[in-house]
PDB file of C-alpha atoms in Angstrom:
ATOM      1  CA  MET A   1      31.127  -3.059 -27.491  1.00 39.00           C
ATOM      2  CA  THR A   2      30.254   0.497 -28.572  1.00 42.00           C
ATOM      3  CA  GLN A   3      26.709  -0.539 -29.472  1.00 42.00           C
ATOM      4  CA  ALA A   4      26.215  -2.219 -26.081  1.00 44.00           C
ATOM      5  CA  THR A   5      27.486   0.872 -24.240  1.00 47.00           C
ATOM      6  CA  HIS A   6      25.239   3.118 -26.313  1.00 49.00           C
ATOM      7  CA  THR A   7      22.232   0.880 -25.564  1.00 71.00           C
ATOM      8  CA  LEU A   8      22.939   0.979 -21.832  1.00 71.00           C
ATOM      9  CA  PHE A   9      23.288   4.756 -21.990  1.00 73.00           C
ATOM     10  CA  ASP A  10      19.930   5.003 -23.752  1.00 76.00           C
ATOM     11  CA  HIS A  11      18.320   2.957 -21.007  1.00 73.00           C
ATOM     12  CA  LEU A  12      19.837   5.194 -18.346  1.00 81.00           C
ATOM     13  CA  LEU A  13      18.553   8.290 -20.127  1.00 85.00           C
ATOM     14  CA  GLU A  14      15.074   6.821 -20.339  1.00 84.00           C
ATOM     15  CA  LEU A  15      15.208   5.843 -16.669  1.00 85.00           C
ATOM     16  CA  ARG A  16      16.191   9.392 -15.745  1.00 89.00           C
ATOM     17  CA  SER A  17      13.359  10.756 -17.856  1.00 89.00           C
ATOM     18  CA  ARG A  18      10.829   8.447 -16.186  1.00 88.00           C
ATOM     19  CA  LEU A  19      12.077   9.370 -12.707  1.00 91.00           C
ATOM     20  CA  LEU A  20      11.908  13.077 -13.475  1.00 93.00           C
ATOM     21  CA  LYS A  21       8.337  12.724 -14.729  1.00 91.00           C
ATOM     22  CA  ALA A  22       7.373  10.829 -11.570  1.00 91.00           C
ATOM     23  CA  VAL A  23       8.949  13.455  -9.307  1.00 93.00           C
ATOM     24  CA  LEU A  24       7.374  16.255 -11.345  1.00 95.00           C
ATOM     25  CA  SER A  25       3.922  14.677 -10.962  1.00 93.00           C
ATOM     26  CA  VAL A  26       4.373  14.634  -7.178  1.00 93.00           C
ATOM     27  CA  LEU A  27       5.500  18.279  -7.162  1.00 95.00           C
ATOM     28  CA  VAL A  28       2.566  19.394  -9.313  1.00 95.00           C
ATOM     29  CA  ILE A  29       0.046  17.674  -7.037  1.00 95.00           C
ATOM     30  CA  PHE A  30       1.807  18.961  -3.929  1.00 95.00           C
ATOM     31  CA  CYS A  31       1.841  22.562  -5.175  1.00 94.00           C
ATOM     32  CA  SER A  32      -1.853  22.345  -6.026  1.00 94.00           C
ATOM     33  CA  MET A  33      -2.709  21.184  -2.493  1.00 93.00           C
ATOM     34  CA  ILE A  34      -0.283  23.104  -0.277  1.00 92.00           C
ATOM     35  CA  TYR A  35      -2.751  25.995   0.124  1.00 93.00           C
ATOM     36  CA  PHE A  36      -5.224  23.514   1.646  1.00 93.00           C
ATOM     37  CA  ALA A  37      -2.655  21.822   3.915  1.00 92.00           C
ATOM     38  CA  ASN A  38      -4.406  22.810   7.136  1.00 92.00           C
ATOM     39  CA  ASP A  39      -7.784  21.710   5.795  1.00 93.00           C
ATOM     40  CA  ILE A  40      -6.306  18.369   4.748  1.00 93.00           C
ATOM     41  CA  TYR A  41      -4.822  17.850   8.201  1.00 93.00           C
ATOM     42  CA  GLU A  42      -8.131  18.761   9.818  1.00 92.00           C
ATOM     43  CA  TYR A  43      -9.891  16.150   7.677  1.00 93.00           C
ATOM     44  CA  VAL A  44      -7.345  13.450   8.564  1.00 93.00           C
ATOM     45  CA  SER A  45      -7.619  14.298  12.269  1.00 91.00           C
ATOM     46  CA  GLU A  46     -11.426  14.168  12.217  1.00 91.00           C
ATOM     47  CA  PRO A  47     -11.658  10.508  13.430  1.00 89.00           C
ATOM     48  CA  LEU A  48      -9.760  11.445  16.592  1.00 87.00           C
ATOM     49  CA  LEU A  49     -11.520  14.764  17.178  1.00 86.00           C
ATOM     50  CA  ALA A  50     -14.907  13.085  16.797  1.00 86.00           C
ATOM     51  CA  THR A  51     -14.159  10.662  19.654  1.00 84.00           C
ATOM     52  CA  MET A  52     -12.602  13.157  22.047  1.00 80.00           C
ATOM     53  CA  PRO A  53     -14.639  14.101  25.099  1.00 75.00           C
ATOM     54  CA  GLU A  54     -15.963  17.628  25.351  1.00 73.00           C
ATOM     55  CA  GLY A  55     -13.099  19.994  25.912  1.00 67.00           C
ATOM     56  CA  GLY A  56     -10.523  17.666  24.363  1.00 71.00           C
ATOM     57  CA  GLN A  57      -8.279  19.088  21.686  1.00 79.00           C
ATOM     58  CA  MET A  58      -5.066  18.558  19.752  1.00 84.00           C
ATOM     59  CA  ILE A  59      -1.934  20.518  20.655  1.00 84.00           C
ATOM     60  CA  ALA A  60       1.405  21.456  19.077  1.00 84.00           C
ATOM     61  CA  THR A  61       4.284  20.895  21.509  1.00 84.00           C
ATOM     62  CA  ASP A  62       7.063  21.921  19.111  1.00 83.00           C
ATOM     63  CA  VAL A  63       7.466  25.472  17.869  1.00 81.00           C
ATOM     64  CA  ALA A  64       7.279  24.575  14.172  1.00 84.00           C
ATOM     65  CA  SER A  65       5.052  21.492  14.336  1.00 86.00           C
ATOM     66  CA  SER A  66       1.931  23.507  13.515  1.00 87.00           C
ATOM     67  CA  PHE A  67       3.543  24.193  10.118  1.00 88.00           C
ATOM     68  CA  PHE A  68       5.529  21.021   9.452  1.00 91.00           C
ATOM     69  CA  ALA A  69       2.810  18.488  10.352  1.00 91.00           C
ATOM     70  CA  PRO A  70       0.322  19.672   7.663  1.00 93.00           C
ATOM     71  CA  PHE A  71       3.261  20.194   5.264  1.00 93.00           C
ATOM     72  CA  LYS A  72       4.482  16.612   5.761  1.00 93.00           C
ATOM     73  CA  LEU A  73       0.973  15.214   5.396  1.00 93.00           C
ATOM     74  CA  THR A  74       0.496  17.087   2.110  1.00 94.00           C
ATOM     75  CA  ILE A  75       3.738  15.666   0.715  1.00 94.00           C
ATOM     76  CA  VAL A  76       2.736  12.112   1.614  1.00 93.00           C
ATOM     77  CA  LEU A  77      -0.742  12.625   0.170  1.00 94.00           C
ATOM     78  CA  ALA A  78       0.780  13.969  -3.055  1.00 94.00           C
ATOM     79  CA  ILE A  79       2.855  10.789  -3.363  1.00 92.00           C
ATOM     80  CA  PHE A  80      -0.237   8.666  -2.744  1.00 91.00           C
ATOM     81  CA  LEU A  81      -2.251  10.504  -5.379  1.00 92.00           C
ATOM     82  CA  ALA A  82       0.584  10.395  -7.899  1.00 91.00           C
ATOM     83  CA  MET A  83       1.054   6.655  -7.450  1.00 88.00           C
ATOM     84  CA  PRO A  84      -0.939   5.628 -10.580  1.00 88.00           C
ATOM     85  CA  PHE A  85       1.198   7.915 -12.744  1.00 89.00           C
ATOM     86  CA  ILE A  86       4.391   6.707 -11.022  1.00 87.00           C
ATOM     87  CA  LEU A  87       3.436   3.098 -11.671  1.00 84.00           C
ATOM     88  CA  TYR A  88       2.655   3.990 -15.272  1.00 84.00           C
ATOM     89  CA  GLN A  89       6.191   5.318 -15.647  1.00 85.00           C
ATOM     90  CA  VAL A  90       7.541   2.086 -14.191  1.00 83.00           C
ATOM     91  CA  TRP A  91       5.364   0.098 -16.582  1.00 80.00           C
ATOM     92  CA  SER A  92       6.481   2.164 -19.585  1.00 79.00           C
ATOM     93  CA  PHE A  93      10.121   1.556 -18.688  1.00 79.00           C
ATOM     94  CA  ILE A  94       9.930  -2.227 -18.244  1.00 78.00           C
ATOM     95  CA  ALA A  95       7.257  -3.023 -20.859  1.00 75.00           C
ATOM     96  CA  PRO A  96       9.623  -3.196 -23.883  1.00 74.00           C
ATOM     97  CA  GLY A  97      11.559  -6.007 -22.209  1.00 72.00           C
ATOM     98  CA  LEU A  98       8.515  -8.157 -21.473  1.00 70.00           C
ATOM     99  CA  TYR A  99       6.921 -10.906 -23.529  1.00 73.00           C
ATOM    100  CA  ARG A 100       3.378 -10.401 -24.768  1.00 75.00           C
ATOM    101  CA  LYS A 101       1.965 -12.812 -22.166  1.00 73.00           C
ATOM    102  CA  GLU A 102       3.834 -10.991 -19.393  1.00 70.00           C
ATOM    103  CA  LYS A 103       2.516  -7.626 -20.575  1.00 73.00           C
ATOM    104  CA  ARG A 104      -1.063  -8.900 -20.336  1.00 76.00           C
ATOM    105  CA  LEU A 105      -0.460  -9.876 -16.696  1.00 76.00           C
ATOM    106  CA  VAL A 106       1.694  -6.987 -15.459  1.00 77.00           C
ATOM    107  CA  ALA A 107      -0.713  -4.204 -16.475  1.00 77.00           C
ATOM    108  CA  PRO A 108      -3.671  -5.602 -14.450  1.00 82.00           C
ATOM    109  CA  LEU A 109      -1.327  -6.274 -11.536  1.00 82.00           C
ATOM    110  CA  MET A 110      -0.218  -2.642 -11.456  1.00 83.00           C
ATOM    111  CA  PHE A 111      -3.807  -1.443 -11.612  1.00 85.00           C
ATOM    112  CA  GLY A 112      -4.833  -3.943  -8.935  1.00 86.00           C
ATOM    113  CA  SER A 113      -1.947  -3.036  -6.627  1.00 87.00           C
ATOM    114  CA  THR A 114      -2.856   0.657  -6.825  1.00 89.00           C
ATOM    115  CA  PHE A 115      -6.515  -0.031  -6.132  1.00 91.00           C
ATOM    116  CA  LEU A 116      -5.718  -2.325  -3.186  1.00 91.00           C
ATOM    117  CA  PHE A 117      -3.300   0.199  -1.688  1.00 91.00           C
ATOM    118  CA  TYR A 118      -5.987   2.881  -1.788  1.00 93.00           C
ATOM    119  CA  ALA A 119      -8.509   0.400  -0.395  1.00 92.00           C
ATOM    120  CA  GLY A 120      -6.213  -0.321   2.546  1.00 91.00           C
ATOM    121  CA  ILE A 121      -5.876   3.382   3.335  1.00 92.00           C
ATOM    122  CA  ALA A 122      -9.640   3.896   3.070  1.00 93.00           C
ATOM    123  CA  PHE A 123     -10.295   0.893   5.317  1.00 92.00           C
ATOM    124  CA  SER A 124      -7.928   2.222   7.974  1.00 90.00           C
ATOM    125  CA  TYR A 125      -9.475   5.710   7.882  1.00 92.00           C
ATOM    126  CA  PHE A 126     -13.172   4.835   7.776  1.00 92.00           C
ATOM    127  CA  VAL A 127     -13.190   1.604   9.795  1.00 88.00           C
ATOM    128  CA  VAL A 128     -10.086   1.257  11.942  1.00 87.00           C
ATOM    129  CA  PHE A 129      -9.566   4.827  13.127  1.00 89.00           C
ATOM    130  CA  PRO A 130     -13.052   5.373  14.579  1.00 87.00           C
ATOM    131  CA  LEU A 131     -12.865   2.071  16.468  1.00 85.00           C
ATOM    132  CA  ILE A 132      -9.393   2.401  17.952  1.00 84.00           C
ATOM    133  CA  PHE A 133      -9.736   6.092  18.803  1.00 86.00           C
ATOM    134  CA  SER A 134     -13.054   5.425  20.522  1.00 84.00           C
ATOM    135  CA  PHE A 135     -11.347   2.690  22.506  1.00 79.00           C
ATOM    136  CA  PHE A 136      -8.324   4.815  23.429  1.00 79.00           C
ATOM    137  CA  THR A 137     -10.377   7.789  24.568  1.00 79.00           C
ATOM    138  CA  SER A 138     -12.844   5.628  26.517  1.00 76.00           C
ATOM    139  CA  VAL A 139     -10.142   3.933  28.619  1.00 73.00           C
ATOM    140  CA  ALA A 140      -8.384   7.141  29.643  1.00 70.00           C
ATOM    141  CA  PRO A 141      -8.037   7.335  33.454  1.00 73.00           C
ATOM    142  CA  GLN A 142     -10.348   9.623  35.366  1.00 72.00           C
ATOM    143  CA  GLY A 143      -8.996  13.152  35.515  1.00 67.00           C
ATOM    144  CA  VAL A 144      -6.703  12.749  32.489  1.00 70.00           C
ATOM    145  CA  SER A 145      -7.226  15.433  29.848  1.00 75.00           C
ATOM    146  CA  ILE A 146      -6.779  14.122  26.287  1.00 74.00           C
ATOM    147  CA  ALA A 147      -4.598  16.498  24.267  1.00 79.00           C
ATOM    148  CA  THR A 148      -2.818  14.684  21.433  1.00 84.00           C
ATOM    149  CA  ASP A 149       0.218  16.282  19.816  1.00 88.00           C
ATOM    150  CA  ILE A 150      -0.364  16.899  16.110  1.00 90.00           C
ATOM    151  CA  SER A 151       3.044  15.497  15.072  1.00 90.00           C
ATOM    152  CA  SER A 152       2.570  12.340  17.129  1.00 90.00           C
ATOM    153  CA  TYR A 153      -0.883  11.871  15.675  1.00 91.00           C
ATOM    154  CA  LEU A 154       0.428  12.286  12.128  1.00 92.00           C
ATOM    155  CA  ASP A 155       3.175   9.699  12.687  1.00 91.00           C
ATOM    156  CA  PHE A 156       0.574   7.345  14.131  1.00 89.00           C
ATOM    157  CA  VAL A 157      -1.898   7.603  11.249  1.00 91.00           C
ATOM    158  CA  LEU A 158       0.800   7.459   8.558  1.00 91.00           C
ATOM    159  CA  LYS A 159       2.129   4.270  10.113  1.00 88.00           C
ATOM    160  CA  LEU A 160      -1.344   2.742   9.954  1.00 88.00           C
ATOM    161  CA  PHE A 161      -1.916   4.022   6.420  1.00 90.00           C
ATOM    162  CA  PHE A 162       1.250   2.299   5.217  1.00 88.00           C
ATOM    163  CA  ALA A 163       0.561  -0.835   7.254  1.00 86.00           C
ATOM    164  CA  PHE A 164      -2.938  -1.328   5.835  1.00 88.00           C
ATOM    165  CA  GLY A 165      -1.932  -0.183   2.346  1.00 89.00           C
ATOM    166  CA  ILE A 166       0.884  -2.748   2.200  1.00 88.00           C
ATOM    167  CA  ALA A 167      -1.181  -5.478   3.876  1.00 86.00           C
ATOM    168  CA  PHE A 168      -3.888  -5.120   1.240  1.00 89.00           C
ATOM    169  CA  GLU A 169      -1.288  -6.025  -1.416  1.00 89.00           C
ATOM    170  CA  ILE A 170      -1.355  -9.683  -0.308  1.00 89.00           C
ATOM    171  CA  PRO A 171      -3.346 -10.935  -3.350  1.00 89.00           C
ATOM    172  CA  ILE A 172      -0.838  -9.265  -5.680  1.00 87.00           C
ATOM    173  CA  ALA A 173       2.088 -10.825  -3.802  1.00 87.00           C
ATOM    174  CA  ILE A 174       0.492 -14.283  -3.990  1.00 88.00           C
ATOM    175  CA  ILE A 175      -0.178 -13.984  -7.717  1.00 85.00           C
ATOM    176  CA  LEU A 176       3.416 -12.880  -8.342  1.00 83.00           C
ATOM    177  CA  MET A 177       4.846 -15.741  -6.296  1.00 84.00           C
ATOM    178  CA  CYS A 178       2.745 -18.280  -8.160  1.00 84.00           C
ATOM    179  CA  TRP A 179       3.514 -16.668 -11.503  1.00 81.00           C
ATOM    180  CA  THR A 180       7.281 -16.842 -10.928  1.00 77.00           C
ATOM    181  CA  GLY A 181       7.065 -20.427  -9.669  1.00 79.00           C
ATOM    182  CA  PHE A 182       8.247 -19.542  -6.167  1.00 83.00           C
ATOM    183  CA  THR A 183       5.218 -21.357  -4.762  1.00 82.00           C
ATOM    184  CA  ASP A 184       1.839 -22.674  -5.892  1.00 84.00           C
ATOM    185  CA  PRO A 185      -1.763 -22.485  -4.615  1.00 84.00           C
ATOM    186  CA  LYS A 186      -1.680 -26.040  -3.270  1.00 86.00           C
ATOM    187  CA  SER A 187       1.347 -25.297  -1.074  1.00 87.00           C
ATOM    188  CA  LEU A 188      -0.224 -22.076   0.178  1.00 85.00           C
ATOM    189  CA  LYS A 189      -3.405 -23.885   1.173  1.00 86.00           C
ATOM    190  CA  ALA A 190      -1.350 -26.441   3.088  1.00 86.00           C
ATOM    191  CA  LYS A 191       0.360 -23.623   5.010  1.00 86.00           C
ATOM    192  CA  ARG A 192      -2.923 -21.950   5.986  1.00 86.00           C
ATOM    193  CA  PRO A 193      -2.510 -22.547   9.793  1.00 87.00           C
ATOM    194  CA  TYR A 194       0.904 -20.866   9.703  1.00 89.00           C
ATOM    195  CA  ILE A 195      -0.536 -18.006   7.661  1.00 88.00           C
ATOM    196  CA  VAL A 196      -3.160 -17.368  10.344  1.00 88.00           C
ATOM    197  CA  VAL A 197      -0.500 -17.130  13.053  1.00 89.00           C
ATOM    198  CA  GLY A 198       1.722 -15.015  10.825  1.00 87.00           C
ATOM    199  CA  ALA A 199      -1.100 -12.570  10.077  1.00 86.00           C
ATOM    200  CA  PHE A 200      -1.601 -11.829  13.762  1.00 86.00           C
ATOM    201  CA  VAL A 201       2.139 -11.538  14.334  1.00 86.00           C
ATOM    202  CA  ILE A 202       2.441  -9.065  11.448  1.00 83.00           C
ATOM    203  CA  GLY A 203      -0.596  -7.207  12.768  1.00 79.00           C
ATOM    204  CA  MET A 204       1.132  -6.956  16.137  1.00 80.00           C
ATOM    205  CA  LEU A 205       4.353  -5.619  14.580  1.00 78.00           C
ATOM    206  CA  LEU A 206       2.779  -3.110  12.196  1.00 73.00           C
ATOM    207  CA  THR A 207       0.099  -1.637  14.434  1.00 71.00           C
ATOM    208  CA  PRO A 208       0.083   0.024  17.860  1.00 67.00           C
ATOM    209  CA  PRO A 209       0.234  -2.336  20.844  1.00 66.00           C
ATOM    210  CA  ASP A 210      -3.481  -2.968  21.195  1.00 67.00           C
ATOM    211  CA  ILE A 211      -5.522  -6.049  20.304  1.00 76.00           C
ATOM    212  CA  ILE A 212      -8.147  -4.076  18.369  1.00 77.00           C
ATOM    213  CA  SER A 213      -5.911  -2.647  15.638  1.00 75.00           C
ATOM    214  CA  GLN A 214      -3.944  -5.907  15.515  1.00 79.00           C
ATOM    215  CA  THR A 215      -7.120  -7.888  14.872  1.00 84.00           C
ATOM    216  CA  LEU A 216      -8.499  -5.313  12.422  1.00 82.00           C
ATOM    217  CA  LEU A 217      -5.332  -5.743  10.350  1.00 84.00           C
ATOM    218  CA  ALA A 218      -5.021  -9.521  10.679  1.00 87.00           C
ATOM    219  CA  ILE A 219      -8.591 -10.356   9.613  1.00 88.00           C
ATOM    220  CA  PRO A 220      -8.454  -8.438   6.280  1.00 87.00           C
ATOM    221  CA  MET A 221      -5.034  -9.992   5.642  1.00 88.00           C
ATOM    222  CA  LEU A 222      -6.505 -13.471   6.032  1.00 90.00           C
ATOM    223  CA  ILE A 223      -9.454 -12.631   3.786  1.00 90.00           C
ATOM    224  CA  LEU A 224      -7.142 -11.182   1.151  1.00 89.00           C
ATOM    225  CA  PHE A 225      -4.930 -14.253   1.431  1.00 90.00           C
ATOM    226  CA  GLU A 226      -7.886 -16.446   0.531  1.00 90.00           C
ATOM    227  CA  VAL A 227      -8.765 -14.106  -2.355  1.00 88.00           C
ATOM    228  CA  GLY A 228      -5.199 -14.272  -3.632  1.00 87.00           C
ATOM    229  CA  VAL A 229      -5.090 -18.070  -3.399  1.00 88.00           C
ATOM    230  CA  PHE A 230      -8.413 -18.323  -5.218  1.00 88.00           C
ATOM    231  CA  ILE A 231      -7.246 -16.059  -8.066  1.00 85.00           C
ATOM    232  CA  ALA A 232      -3.933 -17.898  -8.274  1.00 84.00           C
ATOM    233  CA  SER A 233      -5.757 -21.237  -8.396  1.00 85.00           C
ATOM    234  CA  MET A 234      -7.842 -19.993 -11.310  1.00 83.00           C
ATOM    235  CA  ASN A 235      -4.772 -18.864 -13.265  1.00 74.00           C
ATOM    236  CA  PHE A 236      -1.937 -21.117 -12.143  1.00 70.00           C
ATOM    237  CA  GLY A 237      -3.576 -24.087 -10.461  1.00 59.00           C
ATOM    238  CA  GLU A 238      -3.664 -26.122 -13.645  1.00 52.00           C
ATOM    239  CA  LYS A 239      -0.169 -25.196 -14.781  1.00 49.00           C
ATOM    240  CA  GLU A 240       1.451 -28.382 -13.534  1.00 46.00           C
ATOM    241  CA  THR A 241      -1.318 -30.509 -15.014  1.00 46.00           C
ATOM    242  CA  ASP A 242      -1.015 -28.750 -18.360  1.00 46.00           C
ATOM    243  CA  ASP A 243       2.741 -29.325 -18.389  1.00 46.00           C
ATOM    244  CA  ILE A 244       2.226 -33.028 -17.740  1.00 42.00           C
ATOM    245  CA  ASP A 245      -0.374 -33.280 -20.487  1.00 45.00           C
ATOM    246  CA  ASP A 246       1.937 -31.492 -22.920  1.00 43.00           C
ATOM    247  CA  THR A 247       4.748 -33.880 -22.064  1.00 42.00           C
ATOM    248  CA  ASP A 248       2.529 -36.943 -22.575  1.00 42.00           C
ATOM    249  CA  THR A 249       1.333 -35.597 -25.903  1.00 44.00           C
ATOM    250  CA  ALA A 250       4.880 -34.989 -27.098  1.00 43.00           C
ATOM    251  CA  ASN A 251       5.829 -38.548 -26.162  1.00 44.00           C
TER     252      ASN A 251
END
């Protein structure tokens, strides 16, 4: 009993150490970027400013929003940039309890999930933002002056960053589901029509209420679904067949 309690205590100490290292990495990155907070916000707001008509500008309606909006953005960016190190801490904590085969799969999945999350953010910034902001500014009624609040804009772009970052994790989710036996590639292919409908529904729920951003999220989700099914088919598609062959050989 004493040994079991001591082992649990050791695990809790290691978990605390890993969490502290993850938080410290975020703080270090944040402190190194806080001086450039306004420049970072200006860069993130560039897609909107570039589509505004002449004379259009962003405004701060709250007294402290001119300070807190760049501050909040810098914190979120620090978390994004620290994500590889945070995932490494997670990997270091769970790795001792994994089998060798599981270790070979989990490490690439963590690397792939980080890359796909960054890819989703980049796609939203370089592709989605210019399109939807051009659309929004072009349909403004005659005589309406466009002056977006900086806090509202930040909430809007962070929502899209998270939406596209999470949506781009679809291949990882499919691989994990097939790996754990929750589903298989054949079943996923059979459910393809429902996946198409679900992608547009999710796009509607995660993005602003316009057909452009909804479609720009749904189409990559469908493409990534096919990529995930293809990768899962290569790695897990023959699992059932192999099990049957092993059973026949044993008999």
